[in-house]
Amino acid sequence: MSDFRPPSGFEEALRPPVDVRRARLTRAVLGRLRGAGPGDAAARFERVARRVPEVMVKITGRTRDGAHLGAHLAYISRNGALALEESDGERLDRVGVRDLADDWAAELAMEPRGRRDAPVSLSVVLSMPMGTDAGRLHDAARAFAGEVFGGRFPYVFALHDEGRHPHVHLTVRMLGRDGERLNPRKADLQLWRERFAHALRERSIEAEATPRRARGVTRKPERTPVRKLRERFEAGGGPAPRVLRDAVRDAANDEGGAEPWKAALRARRDRIVRALSAEAVRLGLSGDKDGRRKAETVVDFVKALPPVETRRDVIRRRLELSERERPPPGDGRSR
């Protein structure tokens, strides 16, 4: 049987964009990740080539006080319709949710030298694409939370499964049991993604947590506040966000000047494509059916890689399309 192997040059694409050694929370998890061997890297490369779904682990906010926490817990519990599960497995009803909010806020208020404006809890969403098995995702979220926060930071979580798009709302108290404050860095978020993906795979749900560049994606996702303002603007409900106005102005005034970072993106993409192409050739020459099948998987992945495109490129393309679709002067449609 022919096996995938991480081709020389593709390691750069799989490397996290942040140094995971800077993670504050999960040193035990980090130790396990350091022990990953070549077989793990090869399996990860195969999952990337097959375009396995990517997990989403997103910090959605922080609660300011007990009342704010209570409102948030009421939301994720659907006002008591859904039971919130604690780290010890106990399920809270509506009264238990209110008591928990009061207890967390009171413990924070009693913290020595605590800031008056210190947040009470951190809100995290764990998600996978529509159609993912809700029960297994829920179990994976339970295992993930226990591994990352168990014994250190109290937490509660609830599964939402509206519209066959299951996701878990996880709320973690920011004051740890030993007085430690929860203050995750980008490195922690990367580790959280990797551990959640691992928990899903252990429950027979294919999942990955790769950097954007490994999937050929060059543009950062739009920040949630900006996206909401843009959508409101597009629906006629408010002004365009300032960051969008500035980006449109820059793109409209651009004379086609080079973007220095774009050349670096193209060079990195070329290195990834060369590495993948070499691996496809190696697999195709292996002489067995499985090797040829995997070679075709890699070739299809390379063909589907999106072009290197910046936000300025997208805005400029939309402006050009709008200009072409504009009725000419004197056309009756302009009246």
Coordinates of C-alpha atoms in Angstrom, one line a residue:
M1 CA 0.0 0.0 0.0
S2 CA 1.2 3.5 -0.8
D3 CA 1.1 6.1 2.0
F4 CA 0.9 9.8 2.0
R5 CA 3.9 11.6 3.4
P6 CA 4.2 15.3 4.1
P7 CA 6.2 16.5 1.1
S8 CA 9.2 18.7 1.6
G9 CA 8.0 22.3 1.5
F10 CA 4.4 21.6 2.6
E11 CA 5.5 21.7 6.3
E12 CA 5.6 25.5 6.0
A13 CA 1.9 25.4 5.0
L14 CA 0.9 23.2 8.0
R15 CA 2.9 25.1 10.5
P16 CA 0.6 27.2 12.8
P17 CA 0.8 31.0 12.1
V18 CA 1.7 31.5 15.8
D19 CA 4.3 29.8 18.0
V20 CA 2.2 27.4 20.1
R21 CA 5.0 27.4 22.7
R22 CA 3.6 30.8 23.8
A23 CA 0.3 29.3 24.9
R24 CA -0.6 30.2 28.4
L25 CA -3.1 27.6 29.3
T26 CA -2.4 24.2 27.9
R27 CA 1.2 23.1 28.7
A28 CA 0.1 19.5 29.1
V29 CA -1.7 19.6 25.8
L30 CA 1.4 21.2 24.2
G31 CA 3.6 18.4 25.5
R32 CA 1.4 15.9 23.7
L33 CA 1.5 17.9 20.5
R34 CA 5.3 18.0 20.6
G35 CA 5.3 14.2 20.6
A36 CA 3.6 14.0 17.2
G37 CA 5.5 11.7 14.8
P38 CA 5.8 11.5 11.0
G39 CA 2.8 9.3 10.8
D40 CA 0.7 12.1 12.4
A41 CA 2.0 14.6 9.9
A42 CA 1.3 12.3 6.9
A43 CA -2.2 11.7 8.1
R44 CA -2.7 15.4 8.5
F45 CA -1.4 16.0 4.9
E46 CA -3.9 13.4 3.6
R47 CA -6.8 15.1 5.4
V48 CA -5.8 18.5 4.0
A49 CA -5.6 17.0 0.4
R50 CA -9.0 15.5 0.9
R51 CA -10.4 18.8 2.1
V52 CA -11.6 17.5 5.4
P53 CA -13.9 20.0 7.2
E54 CA -12.2 22.6 9.4
V55 CA -13.3 23.2 13.0
M56 CA -14.2 26.6 14.3
V57 CA -13.2 27.6 17.8
K58 CA -14.2 31.2 18.3
I59 CA -14.2 33.6 21.3
T60 CA -17.4 35.5 21.0
G61 CA -17.2 37.8 24.0
R62 CA -16.8 38.3 27.7
T63 CA -19.4 39.0 30.3
R64 CA -19.0 42.1 32.5
D65 CA -20.9 41.3 35.7
G66 CA -23.4 38.9 37.2
A67 CA -26.4 40.4 35.4
H68 CA -24.6 40.2 32.0
L69 CA -23.5 36.6 32.7
G70 CA -27.1 35.7 33.7
A71 CA -28.4 37.1 30.5
H72 CA -25.8 35.2 28.5
L73 CA -26.5 31.9 30.3
A74 CA -30.2 32.5 29.7
Y75 CA -29.5 32.9 26.0
I76 CA -27.4 29.7 25.6
S77 CA -29.9 27.7 27.7
R78 CA -32.8 29.1 25.7
N79 CA -34.3 30.5 29.0
G80 CA -34.0 27.1 30.7
A81 CA -35.3 25.0 27.8
L82 CA -31.8 23.5 27.4
A83 CA -29.9 22.1 30.4
L84 CA -26.5 23.6 30.9
E85 CA -23.8 21.0 31.7
E86 CA -21.1 21.8 34.2
S87 CA -17.5 20.4 34.3
D88 CA -18.6 17.7 36.8
G89 CA -21.4 16.5 34.6
E90 CA -24.2 18.1 36.7
R91 CA -27.0 19.6 34.6
L92 CA -28.4 23.0 35.7
D93 CA -32.1 24.0 35.4
R94 CA -33.3 27.6 35.2
V95 CA -32.8 28.2 39.0
G96 CA -29.4 26.6 38.9
V97 CA -28.3 28.8 36.1
R98 CA -29.3 31.9 38.1
D99 CA -27.4 30.7 41.1
L100 CA -24.4 29.9 39.1
A101 CA -24.3 33.4 37.6
D102 CA -24.5 34.9 41.2
D103 CA -21.8 32.6 42.5
W104 CA -19.3 33.4 39.7
A105 CA -19.9 37.1 40.1
A106 CA -19.5 36.9 43.9
E107 CA -16.3 34.9 43.7
L108 CA -14.9 37.4 41.3
A109 CA -15.8 40.3 43.6
M110 CA -14.0 38.6 46.5
E111 CA -10.8 38.2 44.6
P112 CA -7.9 40.1 46.3
R113 CA -6.7 43.0 44.3
G114 CA -9.2 42.3 41.7
R115 CA -10.2 45.0 39.1
R116 CA -13.7 46.3 39.4
D117 CA -14.1 46.0 35.6
A118 CA -12.6 42.5 35.3
P119 CA -14.8 40.3 33.1
V120 CA -16.6 37.3 34.7
S121 CA -16.6 34.8 32.0
L122 CA -15.3 34.0 28.5
S123 CA -17.7 32.9 25.8
V124 CA -16.5 30.4 23.2
V125 CA -18.3 28.7 20.3
L126 CA -17.3 25.3 19.0
S127 CA -18.6 24.5 15.6
M128 CA -18.5 22.3 12.5
P129 CA -20.2 22.5 9.1
M130 CA -23.9 21.8 8.7
G131 CA -24.8 18.2 8.8
T132 CA -22.3 17.2 11.4
D133 CA -23.6 14.6 13.9
A134 CA -24.9 16.7 16.8
G135 CA -24.4 14.0 19.5
R136 CA -20.8 13.2 18.6
L137 CA -20.0 16.9 18.3
H138 CA -21.5 17.4 21.8
D139 CA -19.4 14.5 23.2
A140 CA -16.3 16.0 21.5
A141 CA -17.0 19.4 23.1
R142 CA -17.3 17.8 26.5
A143 CA -14.0 16.0 26.1
F144 CA -12.3 19.2 24.8
A145 CA -13.5 21.3 27.6
G146 CA -12.5 18.8 30.2
E147 CA -9.0 18.5 28.7
V148 CA -8.4 22.2 28.3
F149 CA -10.2 23.7 31.3
G150 CA -11.1 20.8 33.7
G151 CA -9.7 21.2 37.2
R152 CA -8.6 24.7 36.6
F153 CA -11.5 26.9 35.3
P154 CA -15.1 26.1 36.0
Y155 CA -17.3 26.1 32.9
V156 CA -20.8 25.2 31.5
F157 CA -21.8 24.4 28.0
A158 CA -24.9 23.7 25.9
L159 CA -25.5 22.2 22.4
H160 CA -27.5 24.2 19.8
D161 CA -28.7 22.2 16.9
E162 CA -31.0 24.6 15.0
G163 CA -31.2 24.0 11.2
R164 CA -28.9 20.9 11.3
H165 CA -26.0 23.2 12.1
P166 CA -24.9 22.0 15.5
H167 CA -22.6 24.1 17.6
V168 CA -21.7 24.3 21.3
H169 CA -21.7 27.4 23.4
L170 CA -19.0 27.1 26.1
T171 CA -18.8 29.6 28.9
V172 CA -15.7 29.5 31.1
R173 CA -15.2 31.4 34.3
M174 CA -12.2 33.7 34.0
L175 CA -11.2 33.4 37.6
G176 CA -9.5 30.0 38.0
R177 CA -9.8 27.8 41.1
D178 CA -6.2 28.6 42.1
G179 CA -6.7 32.4 41.5
E180 CA -5.2 32.2 37.9
R181 CA -6.9 34.6 35.4
L182 CA -8.0 33.2 32.0
N183 CA -6.3 35.3 29.4
P184 CA -5.8 33.2 26.2
R185 CA -3.4 34.2 23.4
K186 CA -3.6 33.4 19.7
A187 CA -1.4 30.4 20.5
D188 CA -4.0 29.0 22.9
L189 CA -6.7 29.4 20.2
Q190 CA -4.6 27.4 17.8
L191 CA -4.1 24.6 20.3
W192 CA -7.8 24.7 21.1
R193 CA -8.6 24.2 17.4
E194 CA -6.2 21.3 17.2
R195 CA -7.5 19.6 20.3
F196 CA -11.1 20.0 19.3
A197 CA -10.4 18.5 15.9
H198 CA -8.6 15.6 17.6
A199 CA -11.6 15.0 19.9
L200 CA -13.9 15.0 16.9
R201 CA -11.7 12.5 15.0
E202 CA -11.7 10.2 18.0
R203 CA -15.5 10.1 17.6
S204 CA -15.3 9.3 13.9
I205 CA -16.0 12.8 12.6
E206 CA -13.4 13.9 10.1
A207 CA -12.0 17.3 11.1
E208 CA -8.9 19.4 10.8
A209 CA -7.5 22.6 12.2
T210 CA -5.0 23.9 9.6
P211 CA -3.8 27.4 8.9
R212 CA -5.5 29.2 6.0
R213 CA -2.4 29.0 3.8
A214 CA -2.5 25.2 3.9
R215 CA -5.9 25.4 2.1
G216 CA -4.8 28.1 -0.3
V217 CA -6.7 30.9 1.5
T218 CA -4.8 34.2 1.5
R219 CA -7.3 36.7 2.9
K220 CA -8.2 36.9 6.6
P221 CA -11.9 36.4 7.4
E222 CA -13.9 39.6 8.0
R223 CA -14.1 40.5 11.7
T224 CA -17.6 39.9 13.1
P225 CA -18.4 43.5 14.1
V226 CA -17.4 44.7 10.6
R227 CA -19.4 42.0 8.9
K228 CA -22.5 42.9 10.9
L229 CA -22.1 46.6 10.1
R230 CA -21.6 45.8 6.4
E231 CA -24.6 43.5 6.3
R232 CA -26.7 46.2 8.0
F233 CA -25.4 48.8 5.5
E234 CA -26.1 46.5 2.5
A235 CA -29.7 46.0 3.8
G236 CA -30.1 49.8 4.0
G237 CA -30.1 49.9 7.8
G238 CA -27.1 52.1 8.5
P239 CA -23.8 53.6 7.3
A240 CA -21.0 51.6 5.9
P241 CA -18.3 50.7 8.4
R242 CA -15.3 53.0 8.3
V243 CA -12.8 50.2 7.6
L244 CA -14.9 49.3 4.5
R245 CA -15.1 52.9 3.3
D246 CA -11.4 53.3 3.6
A247 CA -10.7 50.1 1.8
V248 CA -13.1 51.1 -1.1
R249 CA -11.5 54.5 -1.4
D250 CA -8.0 53.0 -1.5
A251 CA -9.0 50.5 -4.1
A252 CA -10.8 53.1 -6.2
N253 CA -7.8 55.4 -6.1
D254 CA -5.3 52.6 -6.8
E255 CA -3.5 52.8 -10.2
G256 CA -2.6 49.2 -10.2
G257 CA 0.4 49.6 -7.9
A258 CA 2.1 46.5 -6.6
E259 CA 1.3 45.2 -3.1
P260 CA 4.6 44.0 -1.6
W261 CA 2.9 41.3 0.5
K262 CA 1.1 39.9 -2.5
A263 CA 4.4 38.8 -4.0
A264 CA 5.3 36.9 -0.8
L265 CA 1.9 35.2 -0.8
R266 CA 2.4 34.1 -4.4
A267 CA 5.9 32.8 -3.7
R268 CA 4.6 30.8 -0.7
R269 CA 1.7 29.4 -2.8
D270 CA 4.1 28.4 -5.6
R271 CA 6.3 26.5 -3.1
I272 CA 3.2 24.7 -1.8
V273 CA 2.0 23.8 -5.3
R274 CA 5.5 22.5 -6.2
A275 CA 5.6 20.3 -3.1
L276 CA 2.1 18.9 -3.7
S277 CA 2.8 18.3 -7.4
A278 CA 6.0 16.4 -6.5
E279 CA 4.0 14.2 -4.1
A280 CA 1.4 13.5 -6.7
V281 CA 4.0 12.3 -9.1
R282 CA 5.6 10.1 -6.4
L283 CA 2.2 8.6 -5.5
G284 CA 1.3 8.1 -9.2
L285 CA 4.5 6.2 -9.9
S286 CA 4.0 3.9 -6.9
G287 CA 2.5 1.2 -9.1
D288 CA -0.6 0.4 -7.0
K289 CA -4.2 1.4 -7.2
D290 CA -4.2 3.1 -3.9
G291 CA -1.2 5.3 -4.8
R292 CA -2.8 6.4 -8.0
R293 CA -6.1 7.3 -6.2
K294 CA -4.2 9.4 -3.7
A295 CA -2.3 11.1 -6.5
E296 CA -5.6 12.0 -8.1
T297 CA -6.7 13.5 -4.7
V298 CA -3.6 15.7 -4.5
V299 CA -4.0 16.8 -8.2
D300 CA -7.6 17.7 -7.6
F301 CA -6.6 19.7 -4.5
V302 CA -4.0 21.6 -6.4
K303 CA -6.4 22.4 -9.2
A304 CA -9.0 23.7 -6.8
L305 CA -6.6 26.1 -5.0
P306 CA -8.0 29.6 -5.2
P307 CA -5.9 32.3 -6.8
V308 CA -3.9 34.6 -4.6
E309 CA -6.3 37.5 -3.9
T310 CA -6.2 40.4 -1.4
R311 CA -9.1 42.4 -0.2
R312 CA -8.1 45.2 -2.5
D313 CA -8.4 42.8 -5.4
V314 CA -11.9 41.8 -4.4
I315 CA -13.1 45.4 -4.0
R316 CA -11.4 46.5 -7.3
R317 CA -13.2 43.6 -9.1
R318 CA -16.5 44.6 -7.6
L319 CA -16.0 48.2 -8.6
E320 CA -15.2 47.2 -12.1
L321 CA -18.2 45.0 -12.3
S322 CA -20.4 47.8 -11.0
E323 CA -19.0 50.2 -13.6
R324 CA -19.7 47.7 -16.4
E325 CA -23.3 47.2 -15.3
R326 CA -24.0 50.9 -14.9
P327 CA -26.4 52.1 -17.7
P328 CA -24.7 54.5 -20.2
P329 CA -25.6 58.2 -20.1
G330 CA -28.9 58.9 -21.7
D331 CA -30.2 55.4 -21.2
G332 CA -33.8 55.4 -20.2
R333 CA -33.1 52.9 -17.4
S334 CA -31.2 55.6 -15.5
R335 CA -34.4 57.7 -15.0

